[in-house]
Amino acid sequence: MNQQKEHKIKIKISDVEVFELPVKENEESFYSYVVEQINNNVNRFRYGANSDIPAVALAKVTLYYATMLYRQTNLINSQTEMLNNFEERIDALLKAIE
């Protein structure tokens, strides 16, 4: 089995102090992309009319991503439950046919 190499990458999000995060080698570009998207979204709140201070901008982006994750997780759990119920009904029908 091929074990993925893990190394630390430097993460810079908004005005937060740079930190290192251990990631698998094949996931580094994914993390870079996510960090870029977070920074782009933070900047949308920081600049222009009705701009926010960096901490508030980061908090808004964090809340947005957390809300998306919660909704997605909720949807997946709901779909899993529906599929399990459907599978149980099919099993019961097949058992009745036997």
Short mmCIF file of C-alpha atoms in Angstrom, two decimals:
data_model
loop_
_atom_site.label_atom_id
_atom_site.label_comp_id
_atom_site.label_asym_id
_atom_site.label_seq_id
_atom_site.Cartn_x
_atom_site.Cartn_y
_atom_site.Cartn_z
CA MET A 1 0.00 0.00 0.00
CA ASN A 2 1.33 3.44 -0.92
CA GLN A 3 1.40 5.75 2.08
CA GLN A 4 0.91 9.38 1.13
CA LYS A 5 3.68 11.69 2.22
CA GLU A 6 2.50 14.33 4.64
CA HIS A 7 4.19 17.67 5.02
CA LYS A 8 3.43 21.05 6.51
CA ILE A 9 2.22 23.91 4.35
CA LYS A 10 2.02 27.53 5.40
CA ILE A 11 -1.51 28.93 5.49
CA LYS A 12 -2.24 32.66 5.30
CA ILE A 13 -5.89 33.61 5.70
CA SER A 14 -6.79 37.30 5.82
CA ASP A 15 -4.97 39.16 8.61
CA VAL A 16 -4.60 36.04 10.76
CA GLU A 17 -1.06 35.06 11.66
CA VAL A 18 0.48 32.52 9.27
CA PHE A 19 0.28 28.95 10.54
CA GLU A 20 1.46 25.57 9.35
CA LEU A 21 -0.88 22.71 8.64
CA PRO A 22 0.08 19.08 7.97
CA VAL A 23 -1.50 17.85 4.72
CA LYS A 24 -1.02 14.92 2.40
CA GLU A 25 1.12 15.72 -0.59
CA ASN A 26 -1.69 15.10 -3.08
CA GLU A 27 -4.03 17.49 -1.22
CA GLU A 28 -1.76 20.54 -1.14
CA SER A 29 -3.25 22.13 -4.27
CA PHE A 30 -6.76 21.59 -2.90
CA TYR A 31 -5.88 23.41 0.31
CA SER A 32 -4.26 26.22 -1.66
CA TYR A 33 -7.42 26.59 -3.72
CA VAL A 34 -9.65 26.65 -0.62
CA VAL A 35 -7.44 29.25 1.09
CA GLU A 36 -7.55 31.38 -2.06
CA GLN A 37 -11.35 31.19 -2.15
CA ILE A 38 -11.62 32.09 1.53
CA ASN A 39 -9.34 35.09 1.05
CA ASN A 40 -11.31 36.22 -2.02
CA ASN A 41 -14.54 36.06 -0.04
CA VAL A 42 -13.04 37.88 2.93
CA ASN A 43 -11.80 40.62 0.59
CA ARG A 44 -15.30 41.04 -0.84
CA PHE A 45 -16.47 42.04 2.65
CA ARG A 46 -13.38 44.10 3.51
CA TYR A 47 -13.34 46.50 0.58
CA GLY A 48 -15.86 48.73 -1.12
CA ALA A 49 -19.05 50.28 0.17
CA ASN A 50 -20.16 49.06 3.60
CA SER A 51 -16.80 47.37 4.19
CA ASP A 52 -16.15 45.43 7.38
CA ILE A 53 -13.08 45.25 9.56
CA PRO A 54 -10.98 42.13 8.83
CA ALA A 55 -12.22 40.18 11.86
CA VAL A 56 -15.89 40.75 10.96
CA ALA A 57 -15.24 39.91 7.31
CA LEU A 58 -13.55 36.66 8.34
CA ALA A 59 -16.40 35.87 10.74
CA LYS A 60 -18.97 36.39 7.97
CA VAL A 61 -17.07 34.06 5.63
CA THR A 62 -16.71 31.49 8.40
CA LEU A 63 -20.44 31.61 9.07
CA TYR A 64 -21.18 31.27 5.35
CA TYR A 65 -18.98 28.18 4.99
CA ALA A 66 -20.31 26.64 8.20
CA THR A 67 -23.88 27.16 7.00
CA MET A 68 -23.07 25.54 3.65
CA LEU A 69 -21.44 22.58 5.39
CA TYR A 70 -24.35 22.15 7.78
CA ARG A 71 -26.92 22.25 4.96
CA GLN A 72 -24.91 19.79 2.86
CA THR A 73 -24.43 17.43 5.80
CA ASN A 74 -28.12 17.66 6.66
CA LEU A 75 -29.06 16.87 3.05
CA ILE A 76 -26.69 13.89 2.89
CA ASN A 77 -28.03 12.51 6.18
CA SER A 78 -31.61 12.94 4.99
CA GLN A 79 -30.86 11.19 1.68
CA THR A 80 -29.08 8.37 3.49
CA GLU A 81 -32.10 7.86 5.73
CA MET A 82 -34.44 7.84 2.73
CA LEU A 83 -32.26 5.29 0.91
CA ASN A 84 -32.09 3.08 4.00
CA ASN A 85 -35.89 3.18 4.36
CA PHE A 86 -36.31 2.39 0.66
CA GLU A 87 -33.89 -0.53 0.93
CA GLU A 88 -35.78 -1.90 3.96
CA ARG A 89 -39.09 -1.73 2.05
CA ILE A 90 -37.59 -3.51 -0.95
CA ASP A 91 -36.11 -6.20 1.33
CA ALA A 92 -39.52 -6.67 2.96
CA LEU A 93 -41.22 -6.97 -0.46
CA LEU A 94 -38.65 -9.50 -1.66
CA LYS A 95 -39.03 -11.50 1.54
CA ALA A 96 -42.80 -11.56 1.06
CA ILE A 97 -42.38 -12.89 -2.49
CA GLU A 98 -40.15 -15.78 -1.39
#
